[in-house]
């Protein structure tokens, strides 16, 4: 449900940002590093988070994941089965997480029980952009299967993200997509200042570079 | 931008439905049949519409397409290059089309110049569900590359659609997805009353069945 009223929209965003700041301070007071993963359905956010958490666990870093979805427990179940601490966060109807939902989720976990929080936002390349959650980083994940025009169609979420990740490079050939086209669009959008990180979660390619970009 | 206020939300939806009814009556008064295609980014909505329009053109049926996107003219350009009459409809910020935007687009075309209107909604599997545009049919298009859990995660859009289409069956193997799982979820959601249409636009498989389901 999405309703725009001039004025009111500003109040809602202000309120969200205020709670996002509270979330950030709470996480920092427990020494937790956090990343919000945004992106469309099927971009591979769940698989990427699980793979990154595995690699961090091997270094003794404990990860907790919040699974954001409209309904269901599919991604939450995947996180749990991978051995991670996880929280399910259903929006019910909304197409994005917001800072208040994260505040509630954080009340349900032991903040001294993990070092890193990965939040998987609702599968949507439009709506989450406007709602920071209070994480250190915001990452946008896209997949080659989404076509080569995602950056051209969705400036906002790429401009709101600290890091952009292109997943499923291994099947780019099968969907007739050239990953370089997407990377060039992103470089152009960011004035040549930022590069897109390429990866194949399935083949475990490119994940270490992403972890390094996030300061791990 | 998405703001929910009890009460106001009802007014906005009522207003949308009122204009949707006007759109429907306008289209019917010109003998135009219409379909709203909803679905996530990369589901293959543009390619499906182009392929269907080609097949209809071969039968002497003229198609006009409205390309709905947040920004850009990528899909609009594809429609035009395929030889179809097309209208570009950018939402600017919004994550879905609404009846008012379609009303404006319809004012820009000769309603006696085509027989069928295909509307491609913004790439999003959540938000368009609440906003009927005034079409005869609403179709949801998903792709095997989105994983096997789309129906379980997104009840609303499947329940709001008259027809559900699963595209890219040809690369299901490459993304480890079993199309039958998705079809079974959909059958369960609709109480066994409806089946999911499977297709591969790229290989021209299953398109004729979809056209038949839409009464062509």
PDB file of N, CA, C and O in Angstrom, chain A residues 1-5 8-9 12-13 40-42 69 71 74-75 78 93-96 124-127 130-131 145-146 149 152-154 156 168 171 174-176 202, chain B residues 1-5 8-9 13 40-42 69 71 74-75 78 93-96 124-127 130-131 145-146 149 152-154 156 168 171 174-176 202:
ATOM      1  N   UNK A   1       0.860  -1.193   0.000  1.00  0.00           N
ATOM      2  CA  UNK A   1       0.000   0.000   0.000  1.00  0.00           C
ATOM      3  C   UNK A   1       0.887   1.230   0.000  1.00  0.00           C
ATOM      4  O   UNK A   1       1.796   1.320   0.810  1.00  0.00           O
ATOM      5  N   UNK A   2       0.646   2.176  -0.874  1.00  0.00           N
ATOM      6  CA  UNK A   2       1.634   3.232  -1.091  1.00  0.00           C
ATOM      7  C   UNK A   2       0.915   4.511  -1.372  1.00  0.00           C
ATOM      8  O   UNK A   2       0.279   4.672  -2.401  1.00  0.00           O
ATOM      9  N   UNK A   3       1.045   5.400  -0.480  1.00  0.00           N
ATOM     10  CA  UNK A   3       0.258   6.612  -0.597  1.00  0.00           C
ATOM     11  C   UNK A   3       1.167   7.813  -0.421  1.00  0.00           C
ATOM     12  O   UNK A   3       1.962   7.871   0.516  1.00  0.00           O
ATOM     13  N   UNK A   4       1.090   8.726  -1.343  1.00  0.00           N
ATOM     14  CA  UNK A   4       1.961   9.891  -1.262  1.00  0.00           C
ATOM     15  C   UNK A   4       1.109  11.127  -1.010  1.00  0.00           C
ATOM     16  O   UNK A   4       0.194  11.421  -1.750  1.00  0.00           O
ATOM     17  N   UNK A   5       1.421  11.791   0.043  1.00  0.00           N
ATOM     18  CA  UNK A   5       0.783  13.070   0.329  1.00  0.00           C
ATOM     19  C   UNK A   5       1.902  14.054   0.631  1.00  0.00           C
ATOM     20  O   UNK A   5       2.705  13.787   1.529  1.00  0.00           O
ATOM     21  N   UNK A   8       3.115  14.973   4.509  1.00  0.00           N
ATOM     22  CA  UNK A   8       3.055  13.783   5.344  1.00  0.00           C
ATOM     23  C   UNK A   8       4.205  12.849   5.043  1.00  0.00           C
ATOM     24  O   UNK A   8       4.774  12.228   5.932  1.00  0.00           O
ATOM     25  N   UNK A   9       4.529  12.761   3.774  1.00  0.00           N
ATOM     26  CA  UNK A   9       5.628  11.905   3.344  1.00  0.00           C
ATOM     27  C   UNK A   9       6.925  12.299   4.059  1.00  0.00           C
ATOM     28  O   UNK A   9       7.703  11.447   4.478  1.00  0.00           O
ATOM     29  N   UNK A  12       6.899  11.041   7.690  1.00  0.00           N
ATOM     30  CA  UNK A  12       7.130   9.603   7.802  1.00  0.00           C
ATOM     31  C   UNK A  12       8.602   9.286   7.614  1.00  0.00           C
ATOM     32  O   UNK A  12       9.179   8.484   8.345  1.00  0.00           O
ATOM     33  N   UNK A  13       9.236   9.932   6.634  1.00  0.00           N
ATOM     34  CA  UNK A  13      10.658   9.667   6.385  1.00  0.00           C
ATOM     35  C   UNK A  13      11.511  10.186   7.539  1.00  0.00           C
ATOM     36  O   UNK A  13      12.483   9.543   7.933  1.00  0.00           O
ATOM     37  N   UNK A  40      15.946  -7.062  -5.930  1.00  0.00           N
ATOM     38  CA  UNK A  40      14.709  -7.670  -6.391  1.00  0.00           C
ATOM     39  C   UNK A  40      14.617  -9.138  -5.977  1.00  0.00           C
ATOM     40  O   UNK A  40      15.566  -9.709  -5.437  1.00  0.00           O
ATOM     41  N   UNK A  41      13.480  -9.725  -6.247  1.00  0.00           N
ATOM     42  CA  UNK A  41      13.261 -11.145  -6.018  1.00  0.00           C
ATOM     43  C   UNK A  41      14.205 -11.948  -6.907  1.00  0.00           C
ATOM     44  O   UNK A  41      14.341 -11.643  -8.083  1.00  0.00           O
ATOM     45  N   UNK A  42      14.848 -12.937  -6.336  1.00  0.00           N
ATOM     46  CA  UNK A  42      15.704 -13.798  -7.149  1.00  0.00           C
ATOM     47  C   UNK A  42      17.082 -13.239  -7.432  1.00  0.00           C
ATOM     48  O   UNK A  42      17.847 -13.832  -8.191  1.00  0.00           O
ATOM     49  N   UNK A  69      10.455 -10.271   4.658  1.00  0.00           N
ATOM     50  CA  UNK A  69       9.579 -10.712   3.571  1.00  0.00           C
ATOM     51  C   UNK A  69       8.164 -10.237   3.852  1.00  0.00           C
ATOM     52  O   UNK A  69       7.801 -10.006   5.005  1.00  0.00           O
ATOM     53  N   UNK A  71       5.368 -12.074   3.380  1.00  0.00           N
ATOM     54  CA  UNK A  71       4.815 -13.189   4.142  1.00  0.00           C
ATOM     55  C   UNK A  71       5.774 -14.378   4.083  1.00  0.00           C
ATOM     56  O   UNK A  71       6.680 -14.401   3.259  1.00  0.00           O
ATOM     57  N   UNK A  74      10.350 -18.661   4.248  1.00  0.00           N
ATOM     58  CA  UNK A  74      11.290 -19.376   3.376  1.00  0.00           C
ATOM     59  C   UNK A  74      12.737 -18.961   3.630  1.00  0.00           C
ATOM     60  O   UNK A  74      13.614 -19.801   3.822  1.00  0.00           O
ATOM     61  N   UNK A  75      12.996 -17.650   3.601  1.00  0.00           N
ATOM     62  CA  UNK A  75      14.382 -17.189   3.746  1.00  0.00           C
ATOM     63  C   UNK A  75      14.862 -17.364   5.184  1.00  0.00           C
ATOM     64  O   UNK A  75      16.009 -17.745   5.428  1.00  0.00           O
ATOM     65  N   UNK A  78      15.981 -20.815   5.545  1.00  0.00           N
ATOM     66  CA  UNK A  78      17.302 -21.030   4.924  1.00  0.00           C
ATOM     67  C   UNK A  78      18.423 -20.541   5.834  1.00  0.00           C
ATOM     68  O   UNK A  78      19.451 -21.192   5.972  1.00  0.00           O
ATOM     69  N   UNK A  93       2.168  -6.598   4.599  1.00  0.00           N
ATOM     70  CA  UNK A  93       1.614  -5.996   3.378  1.00  0.00           C
ATOM     71  C   UNK A  93       2.654  -5.101   2.714  1.00  0.00           C
ATOM     72  O   UNK A  93       2.679  -4.951   1.491  1.00  0.00           O
ATOM     73  N   UNK A  94       3.490  -4.512   3.538  1.00  0.00           N
ATOM     74  CA  UNK A  94       4.422  -3.502   3.025  1.00  0.00           C
ATOM     75  C   UNK A  94       5.515  -4.124   2.162  1.00  0.00           C
ATOM     76  O   UNK A  94       5.964  -5.241   2.408  1.00  0.00           O
ATOM     77  N   UNK A  95       5.968  -3.339   1.221  1.00  0.00           N
ATOM     78  CA  UNK A  95       6.912  -3.799   0.209  1.00  0.00           C
ATOM     79  C   UNK A  95       8.362  -3.486   0.580  1.00  0.00           C
ATOM     80  O   UNK A  95       9.244  -3.558  -0.265  1.00  0.00           O
ATOM     81  N   UNK A  96       8.597  -3.114   1.808  1.00  0.00           N
ATOM     82  CA  UNK A  96       9.960  -2.787   2.240  1.00  0.00           C
ATOM     83  C   UNK A  96      10.009  -2.886   3.763  1.00  0.00           C
ATOM     84  O   UNK A  96       8.979  -2.764   4.434  1.00  0.00           O
ATOM     85  N   UNK A 124      12.596  -6.292  -3.799  1.00  0.00           N
ATOM     86  CA  UNK A 124      11.976  -5.109  -4.403  1.00  0.00           C
ATOM     87  C   UNK A 124      13.100  -4.135  -4.713  1.00  0.00           C
ATOM     88  O   UNK A 124      13.891  -3.793  -3.832  1.00  0.00           O
ATOM     89  N   UNK A 125      13.157  -3.681  -5.959  1.00  0.00           N
ATOM     90  CA  UNK A 125      14.262  -2.796  -6.351  1.00  0.00           C
ATOM     91  C   UNK A 125      13.865  -1.316  -6.315  1.00  0.00           C
ATOM     92  O   UNK A 125      14.623  -0.447  -6.734  1.00  0.00           O
ATOM     93  N   UNK A 126      12.656  -1.038  -5.837  1.00  0.00           N
ATOM     94  CA  UNK A 126      12.195   0.345  -5.822  1.00  0.00           C
ATOM     95  C   UNK A 126      12.052   0.868  -4.391  1.00  0.00           C
ATOM     96  O   UNK A 126      12.720   1.822  -3.985  1.00  0.00           O
ATOM     97  N   UNK A 127      11.194   0.239  -3.636  1.00  0.00           N
ATOM     98  CA  UNK A 127      10.668   0.823  -2.413  1.00  0.00           C
ATOM     99  C   UNK A 127      11.657   0.907  -1.250  1.00  0.00           C
ATOM    100  O   UNK A 127      11.608   1.878  -0.482  1.00  0.00           O
ATOM    101  N   UNK A 130      14.060   4.321   0.067  1.00  0.00           N
ATOM    102  CA  UNK A 130      13.718   5.508   0.864  1.00  0.00           C
ATOM    103  C   UNK A 130      13.789   5.282   2.369  1.00  0.00           C
ATOM    104  O   UNK A 130      13.614   6.233   3.126  1.00  0.00           O
ATOM    105  N   UNK A 131      13.992   4.030   2.787  1.00  0.00           N
ATOM    106  CA  UNK A 131      13.883   3.733   4.214  1.00  0.00           C
ATOM    107  C   UNK A 131      15.174   3.143   4.787  1.00  0.00           C
ATOM    108  O   UNK A 131      15.309   1.920   4.886  1.00  0.00           O
ATOM    109  N   UNK A 145      20.064 -12.166 -14.496  1.00  0.00           N
ATOM    110  CA  UNK A 145      18.779 -12.628 -15.046  1.00  0.00           C
ATOM    111  C   UNK A 145      17.730 -11.522 -15.090  1.00  0.00           C
ATOM    112  O   UNK A 145      16.662 -11.703 -15.659  1.00  0.00           O
ATOM    113  N   UNK A 146      18.041 -10.379 -14.493  1.00  0.00           N
ATOM    114  CA  UNK A 146      17.080  -9.272 -14.486  1.00  0.00           C
ATOM    115  C   UNK A 146      17.189  -8.406 -15.741  1.00  0.00           C
ATOM    116  O   UNK A 146      16.468  -7.418 -15.869  1.00  0.00           O
ATOM    117  N   UNK A 149      19.254  -3.666 -18.002  1.00  0.00           N
ATOM    118  CA  UNK A 149      18.802  -2.278 -17.888  1.00  0.00           C
ATOM    119  C   UNK A 149      18.428  -1.847 -16.462  1.00  0.00           C
ATOM    120  O   UNK A 149      17.831  -0.792 -16.264  1.00  0.00           O
ATOM    121  N   UNK A 152      19.684   1.620 -15.395  1.00  0.00           N
ATOM    122  CA  UNK A 152      19.016   2.705 -16.126  1.00  0.00           C
ATOM    123  C   UNK A 152      17.592   2.919 -15.629  1.00  0.00           C
ATOM    124  O   UNK A 152      17.066   4.025 -15.658  1.00  0.00           O
ATOM    125  N   UNK A 153      16.952   1.839 -15.163  1.00  0.00           N
ATOM    126  CA  UNK A 153      15.557   1.950 -14.722  1.00  0.00           C
ATOM    127  C   UNK A 153      15.431   2.345 -13.257  1.00  0.00           C
ATOM    128  O   UNK A 153      14.364   2.795 -12.836  1.00  0.00           O
ATOM    129  N   UNK A 154      16.474   2.094 -12.456  1.00  0.00           N
ATOM    130  CA  UNK A 154      16.320   2.222 -11.005  1.00  0.00           C
ATOM    131  C   UNK A 154      17.463   3.021 -10.374  1.00  0.00           C
ATOM    132  O   UNK A 154      18.174   2.519  -9.510  1.00  0.00           O
ATOM    133  N   UNK A 156      17.515   5.377  -8.221  1.00  0.00           N
ATOM    134  CA  UNK A 156      17.409   5.691  -6.796  1.00  0.00           C
ATOM    135  C   UNK A 156      18.131   4.688  -5.908  1.00  0.00           C
ATOM    136  O   UNK A 156      18.935   5.056  -5.059  1.00  0.00           O
ATOM    137  N   UNK A 168      25.102 -13.861 -10.149  1.00  0.00           N
ATOM    138  CA  UNK A 168      24.772 -14.816 -11.217  1.00  0.00           C
ATOM    139  C   UNK A 168      25.501 -14.501 -12.524  1.00  0.00           C
ATOM    140  O   UNK A 168      24.922 -14.649 -13.611  1.00  0.00           O
ATOM    141  N   UNK A 171      25.550 -17.375 -15.183  1.00  0.00           N
ATOM    142  CA  UNK A 171      24.515 -17.722 -16.175  1.00  0.00           C
ATOM    143  C   UNK A 171      24.156 -16.531 -17.062  1.00  0.00           C
ATOM    144  O   UNK A 171      23.127 -16.539 -17.737  1.00  0.00           O
ATOM    145  N   UNK A 174      23.291 -17.485 -20.507  1.00  0.00           N
ATOM    146  CA  UNK A 174      22.006 -18.158 -20.737  1.00  0.00           C
ATOM    147  C   UNK A 174      20.863 -17.165 -20.877  1.00  0.00           C
ATOM    148  O   UNK A 174      19.796 -17.499 -21.381  1.00  0.00           O
ATOM    149  N   UNK A 175      21.074 -15.946 -20.405  1.00  0.00           N
ATOM    150  CA  UNK A 175      20.006 -14.940 -20.493  1.00  0.00           C
ATOM    151  C   UNK A 175      20.415 -13.793 -21.424  1.00  0.00           C
ATOM    152  O   UNK A 175      19.794 -12.725 -21.414  1.00  0.00           O
ATOM    153  N   UNK A 176      21.461 -14.014 -22.215  1.00  0.00           N
ATOM    154  CA  UNK A 176      21.908 -13.029 -23.221  1.00  0.00           C
ATOM    155  C   UNK A 176      22.213 -11.663 -22.619  1.00  0.00           C
ATOM    156  O   UNK A 176      21.828 -10.628 -23.188  1.00  0.00           O
ATOM    157  N   UNK A 202      26.814 -19.057  -6.478  1.00  0.00           N
ATOM    158  CA  UNK A 202      26.780 -20.500  -6.727  1.00  0.00           C
ATOM    159  C   UNK A 202      28.180 -21.075  -6.924  1.00  0.00           C
ATOM    160  O   UNK A 202      28.488 -22.154  -6.430  1.00  0.00           O
TER     161      UNK A 202
ATOM    162  N   UNK B   1       7.937   5.758  -2.636  1.00  0.00           N
ATOM    163  CA  UNK B   1       7.489   6.378  -1.387  1.00  0.00           C
ATOM    164  C   UNK B   1       6.175   5.714  -0.996  1.00  0.00           C
ATOM    165  O   UNK B   1       5.280   5.614  -1.814  1.00  0.00           O
ATOM    166  N   UNK B   2       6.058   5.272   0.264  1.00  0.00           N
ATOM    167  CA  UNK B   2       4.930   4.411   0.599  1.00  0.00           C
ATOM    168  C   UNK B   2       4.488   4.721   2.003  1.00  0.00           C
ATOM    169  O   UNK B   2       5.205   4.454   2.953  1.00  0.00           O
ATOM    170  N   UNK B   3       3.352   5.256   2.091  1.00  0.00           N
ATOM    171  CA  UNK B   3       2.919   5.709   3.396  1.00  0.00           C
ATOM    172  C   UNK B   3       1.526   5.163   3.667  1.00  0.00           C
ATOM    173  O   UNK B   3       0.645   5.256   2.827  1.00  0.00           O
ATOM    174  N   UNK B   4       1.382   4.571   4.817  1.00  0.00           N
ATOM    175  CA  UNK B   4       0.089   3.985   5.150  1.00  0.00           C
ATOM    176  C   UNK B   4      -0.521   4.759   6.305  1.00  0.00           C
ATOM    177  O   UNK B   4       0.087   4.903   7.351  1.00  0.00           O
ATOM    178  N   UNK B   5      -1.683   5.264   6.098  1.00  0.00           N
ATOM    179  CA  UNK B   5      -2.446   5.907   7.165  1.00  0.00           C
ATOM    180  C   UNK B   5      -3.833   5.287   7.119  1.00  0.00           C
ATOM    181  O   UNK B   5      -4.485   5.335   6.076  1.00  0.00           O
ATOM    182  N   UNK B   8      -7.071   7.069   5.211  1.00  0.00           N
ATOM    183  CA  UNK B   8      -6.628   7.717   3.986  1.00  0.00           C
ATOM    184  C   UNK B   8      -6.365   6.693   2.897  1.00  0.00           C
ATOM    185  O   UNK B   8      -6.659   6.910   1.730  1.00  0.00           O
ATOM    186  N   UNK B   9      -5.803   5.572   3.329  1.00  0.00           N
ATOM    187  CA  UNK B   9      -5.498   4.501   2.385  1.00  0.00           C
ATOM    188  C   UNK B   9      -6.763   4.055   1.640  1.00  0.00           C
ATOM    189  O   UNK B   9      -6.742   3.799   0.446  1.00  0.00           O
ATOM    190  N   UNK B  13      -7.476   4.206  -2.469  1.00  0.00           N
ATOM    191  CA  UNK B  13      -7.840   3.031  -3.256  1.00  0.00           C
ATOM    192  C   UNK B  13      -9.206   3.210  -3.921  1.00  0.00           C
ATOM    193  O   UNK B  13      -9.405   2.807  -5.058  1.00  0.00           O
ATOM    194  N   UNK B  40       7.914  -9.037 -11.394  1.00  0.00           N
ATOM    195  CA  UNK B  40       9.168  -8.457 -10.960  1.00  0.00           C
ATOM    196  C   UNK B  40      10.050  -8.082 -12.145  1.00  0.00           C
ATOM    197  O   UNK B  40       9.732  -8.364 -13.292  1.00  0.00           O
ATOM    198  N   UNK B  41      11.144  -7.444 -11.830  1.00  0.00           N
ATOM    199  CA  UNK B  41      12.157  -7.101 -12.824  1.00  0.00           C
ATOM    200  C   UNK B  41      12.735  -8.379 -13.414  1.00  0.00           C
ATOM    201  O   UNK B  41      13.075  -9.305 -12.685  1.00  0.00           O
ATOM    202  N   UNK B  42      12.850  -8.426 -14.728  1.00  0.00           N
ATOM    203  CA  UNK B  42      13.483  -9.581 -15.356  1.00  0.00           C
ATOM    204  C   UNK B  42      12.560 -10.779 -15.515  1.00  0.00           C
ATOM    205  O   UNK B  42      12.996 -11.845 -15.942  1.00  0.00           O
ATOM    206  N   UNK B  69       7.433   2.351 -16.171  1.00  0.00           N
ATOM    207  CA  UNK B  69       8.719   2.232 -15.486  1.00  0.00           C
ATOM    208  C   UNK B  69       8.916   3.435 -14.583  1.00  0.00           C
ATOM    209  O   UNK B  69       8.333   4.486 -14.813  1.00  0.00           O
ATOM    210  N   UNK B  71      11.817   5.137 -14.193  1.00  0.00           N
ATOM    211  CA  UNK B  71      12.494   6.089 -15.076  1.00  0.00           C
ATOM    212  C   UNK B  71      12.909   5.360 -16.349  1.00  0.00           C
ATOM    213  O   UNK B  71      12.921   4.145 -16.408  1.00  0.00           O
ATOM    214  N   UNK B  74      13.692   2.297 -21.753  1.00  0.00           N
ATOM    215  CA  UNK B  74      14.201   1.029 -22.292  1.00  0.00           C
ATOM    216  C   UNK B  74      13.088   0.157 -22.863  1.00  0.00           C
ATOM    217  O   UNK B  74      13.178  -0.319 -24.001  1.00  0.00           O
ATOM    218  N   UNK B  75      12.043  -0.071 -22.073  1.00  0.00           N
ATOM    219  CA  UNK B  75      10.983  -0.970 -22.535  1.00  0.00           C
ATOM    220  C   UNK B  75      10.154  -0.306 -23.626  1.00  0.00           C
ATOM    221  O   UNK B  75       9.759  -0.951 -24.603  1.00  0.00           O
ATOM    222  N   UNK B  78      11.897  -0.793 -26.785  1.00  0.00           N
ATOM    223  CA  UNK B  78      11.741  -2.166 -27.289  1.00  0.00           C
ATOM    224  C   UNK B  78      10.397  -2.351 -27.979  1.00  0.00           C
ATOM    225  O   UNK B  78      10.301  -2.968 -29.028  1.00  0.00           O
ATOM    226  N   UNK B  93       8.780   8.159  -9.366  1.00  0.00           N
ATOM    227  CA  UNK B  93       9.242   7.685  -8.056  1.00  0.00           C
ATOM    228  C   UNK B  93       8.439   6.466  -7.623  1.00  0.00           C
ATOM    229  O   UNK B  93       8.943   5.604  -6.916  1.00  0.00           O
ATOM    230  N   UNK B  94       7.203   6.431  -8.046  1.00  0.00           N
ATOM    231  CA  UNK B  94       6.298   5.394  -7.565  1.00  0.00           C
ATOM    232  C   UNK B  94       6.656   4.019  -8.114  1.00  0.00           C
ATOM    233  O   UNK B  94       7.122   3.888  -9.243  1.00  0.00           O
ATOM    234  N   UNK B  95       6.347   3.006  -7.314  1.00  0.00           N
ATOM    235  CA  UNK B  95       6.750   1.635  -7.603  1.00  0.00           C
ATOM    236  C   UNK B  95       5.644   0.850  -8.305  1.00  0.00           C
ATOM    237  O   UNK B  95       5.705  -0.367  -8.382  1.00  0.00           O
ATOM    238  N   UNK B  96       4.636   1.546  -8.790  1.00  0.00           N
ATOM    239  CA  UNK B  96       3.541   0.864  -9.482  1.00  0.00           C
ATOM    240  C   UNK B  96       2.822   1.897 -10.344  1.00  0.00           C
ATOM    241  O   UNK B  96       2.883   3.098 -10.068  1.00  0.00           O
ATOM    242  N   UNK B 124       7.862  -5.163 -10.224  1.00  0.00           N
ATOM    243  CA  UNK B 124       7.619  -5.163  -8.787  1.00  0.00           C
ATOM    244  C   UNK B 124       6.543  -6.208  -8.511  1.00  0.00           C
ATOM    245  O   UNK B 124       5.476  -6.173  -9.114  1.00  0.00           O
ATOM    246  N   UNK B 125       6.819  -7.131  -7.594  1.00  0.00           N
ATOM    247  CA  UNK B 125       5.860  -8.208  -7.343  1.00  0.00           C
ATOM    248  C   UNK B 125       4.979  -7.924  -6.120  1.00  0.00           C
ATOM    249  O   UNK B 125       4.205  -8.776  -5.699  1.00  0.00           O
ATOM    250  N   UNK B 126       5.094  -6.739  -5.549  1.00  0.00           N
ATOM    251  CA  UNK B 126       4.311  -6.424  -4.361  1.00  0.00           C
ATOM    252  C   UNK B 126       3.277  -5.334  -4.660  1.00  0.00           C
ATOM    253  O   UNK B 126       2.074  -5.531  -4.548  1.00  0.00           O
ATOM    254  N   UNK B 127       3.763  -4.177  -5.037  1.00  0.00           N
ATOM    255  CA  UNK B 127       2.963  -2.959  -4.977  1.00  0.00           C
ATOM    256  C   UNK B 127       1.847  -2.851  -6.024  1.00  0.00           C
ATOM    257  O   UNK B 127       0.783  -2.309  -5.720  1.00  0.00           O
ATOM    258  N   UNK B 130      -2.382  -3.722  -5.506  1.00  0.00           N
ATOM    259  CA  UNK B 130      -3.479  -2.936  -4.922  1.00  0.00           C
ATOM    260  C   UNK B 130      -4.118  -1.932  -5.877  1.00  0.00           C
ATOM    261  O   UNK B 130      -5.093  -1.292  -5.510  1.00  0.00           O
ATOM    262  N   UNK B 131      -3.537  -1.766  -7.052  1.00  0.00           N
ATOM    263  CA  UNK B 131      -3.995  -0.692  -7.931  1.00  0.00           C
ATOM    264  C   UNK B 131      -4.474  -1.203  -9.288  1.00  0.00           C
ATOM    265  O   UNK B 131      -3.724  -1.207 -10.260  1.00  0.00           O
ATOM    266  N   UNK B 145      13.980 -17.870 -12.722  1.00  0.00           N
ATOM    267  CA  UNK B 145      15.203 -17.313 -12.119  1.00  0.00           C
ATOM    268  C   UNK B 145      14.930 -16.621 -10.791  1.00  0.00           C
ATOM    269  O   UNK B 145      15.858 -16.241 -10.094  1.00  0.00           O
ATOM    270  N   UNK B 146      13.662 -16.447 -10.456  1.00  0.00           N
ATOM    271  CA  UNK B 146      13.316 -15.775  -9.195  1.00  0.00           C
ATOM    272  C   UNK B 146      13.280 -16.749  -8.014  1.00  0.00           C
ATOM    273  O   UNK B 146      12.982 -16.341  -6.893  1.00  0.00           O
ATOM    274  N   UNK B 149      10.062 -19.881  -4.613  1.00  0.00           N
ATOM    275  CA  UNK B 149       9.224 -19.496  -3.468  1.00  0.00           C
ATOM    276  C   UNK B 149       8.364 -18.252  -3.701  1.00  0.00           C
ATOM    277  O   UNK B 149       7.793 -17.698  -2.760  1.00  0.00           O
ATOM    278  N   UNK B 152       4.739 -18.497  -2.469  1.00  0.00           N
ATOM    279  CA  UNK B 152       4.643 -18.539  -0.998  1.00  0.00           C
ATOM    280  C   UNK B 152       4.914 -17.175  -0.375  1.00  0.00           C
ATOM    281  O   UNK B 152       4.383 -16.846   0.686  1.00  0.00           O
ATOM    282  N   UNK B 153       5.759 -16.368  -1.045  1.00  0.00           N
ATOM    283  CA  UNK B 153       6.112 -15.057  -0.482  1.00  0.00           C
ATOM    284  C   UNK B 153       5.150 -13.949  -0.873  1.00  0.00           C
ATOM    285  O   UNK B 153       5.119 -12.907  -0.235  1.00  0.00           O
ATOM    286  N   UNK B 154       4.427 -14.141  -1.970  1.00  0.00           N
ATOM    287  CA  UNK B 154       3.660 -13.028  -2.528  1.00  0.00           C
ATOM    288  C   UNK B 154       2.234 -13.418  -2.871  1.00  0.00           C
ATOM    289  O   UNK B 154       1.805 -13.306  -4.033  1.00  0.00           O
ATOM    290  N   UNK B 156      -0.581 -11.996  -2.346  1.00  0.00           N
ATOM    291  CA  UNK B 156      -1.479 -10.931  -2.804  1.00  0.00           C
ATOM    292  C   UNK B 156      -1.562 -10.817  -4.315  1.00  0.00           C
ATOM    293  O   UNK B 156      -2.645 -10.817  -4.894  1.00  0.00           O
ATOM    294  N   UNK B 168      10.565 -18.408 -18.669  1.00  0.00           N
ATOM    295  CA  UNK B 168      11.955 -18.888 -18.634  1.00  0.00           C
ATOM    296  C   UNK B 168      12.049 -20.325 -18.119  1.00  0.00           C
ATOM    297  O   UNK B 168      12.967 -20.668 -17.376  1.00  0.00           O
ATOM    298  N   UNK B 171      15.442 -22.166 -18.824  1.00  0.00           N
ATOM    299  CA  UNK B 171      16.685 -22.106 -18.036  1.00  0.00           C
ATOM    300  C   UNK B 171      16.454 -22.489 -16.575  1.00  0.00           C
ATOM    301  O   UNK B 171      17.286 -22.216 -15.712  1.00  0.00           O
ATOM    302  N   UNK B 174      19.310 -24.263 -15.063  1.00  0.00           N
ATOM    303  CA  UNK B 174      20.525 -23.486 -14.760  1.00  0.00           C
ATOM    304  C   UNK B 174      20.429 -22.782 -13.417  1.00  0.00           C
ATOM    305  O   UNK B 174      21.435 -22.357 -12.852  1.00  0.00           O
ATOM    306  N   UNK B 175      19.204 -22.626 -12.911  1.00  0.00           N
ATOM    307  CA  UNK B 175      19.035 -21.947 -11.624  1.00  0.00           C
ATOM    308  C   UNK B 175      18.487 -22.906 -10.550  1.00  0.00           C
ATOM    309  O   UNK B 175      18.035 -22.462  -9.498  1.00  0.00           O
ATOM    310  N   UNK B 176      18.562 -24.213 -10.849  1.00  0.00           N
ATOM    311  CA  UNK B 176      18.161 -25.249  -9.884  1.00  0.00           C
ATOM    312  C   UNK B 176      16.732 -25.074  -9.380  1.00  0.00           C
ATOM    313  O   UNK B 176      16.464 -25.203  -8.178  1.00  0.00           O
ATOM    314  N   UNK B 202      11.584 -16.962 -25.011  1.00  0.00           N
ATOM    315  CA  UNK B 202      12.765 -17.076 -25.880  1.00  0.00           C
ATOM    316  C   UNK B 202      12.610 -18.207 -26.899  1.00  0.00           C
ATOM    317  O   UNK B 202      12.977 -18.062 -28.053  1.00  0.00           O
TER     318      UNK B 202
END
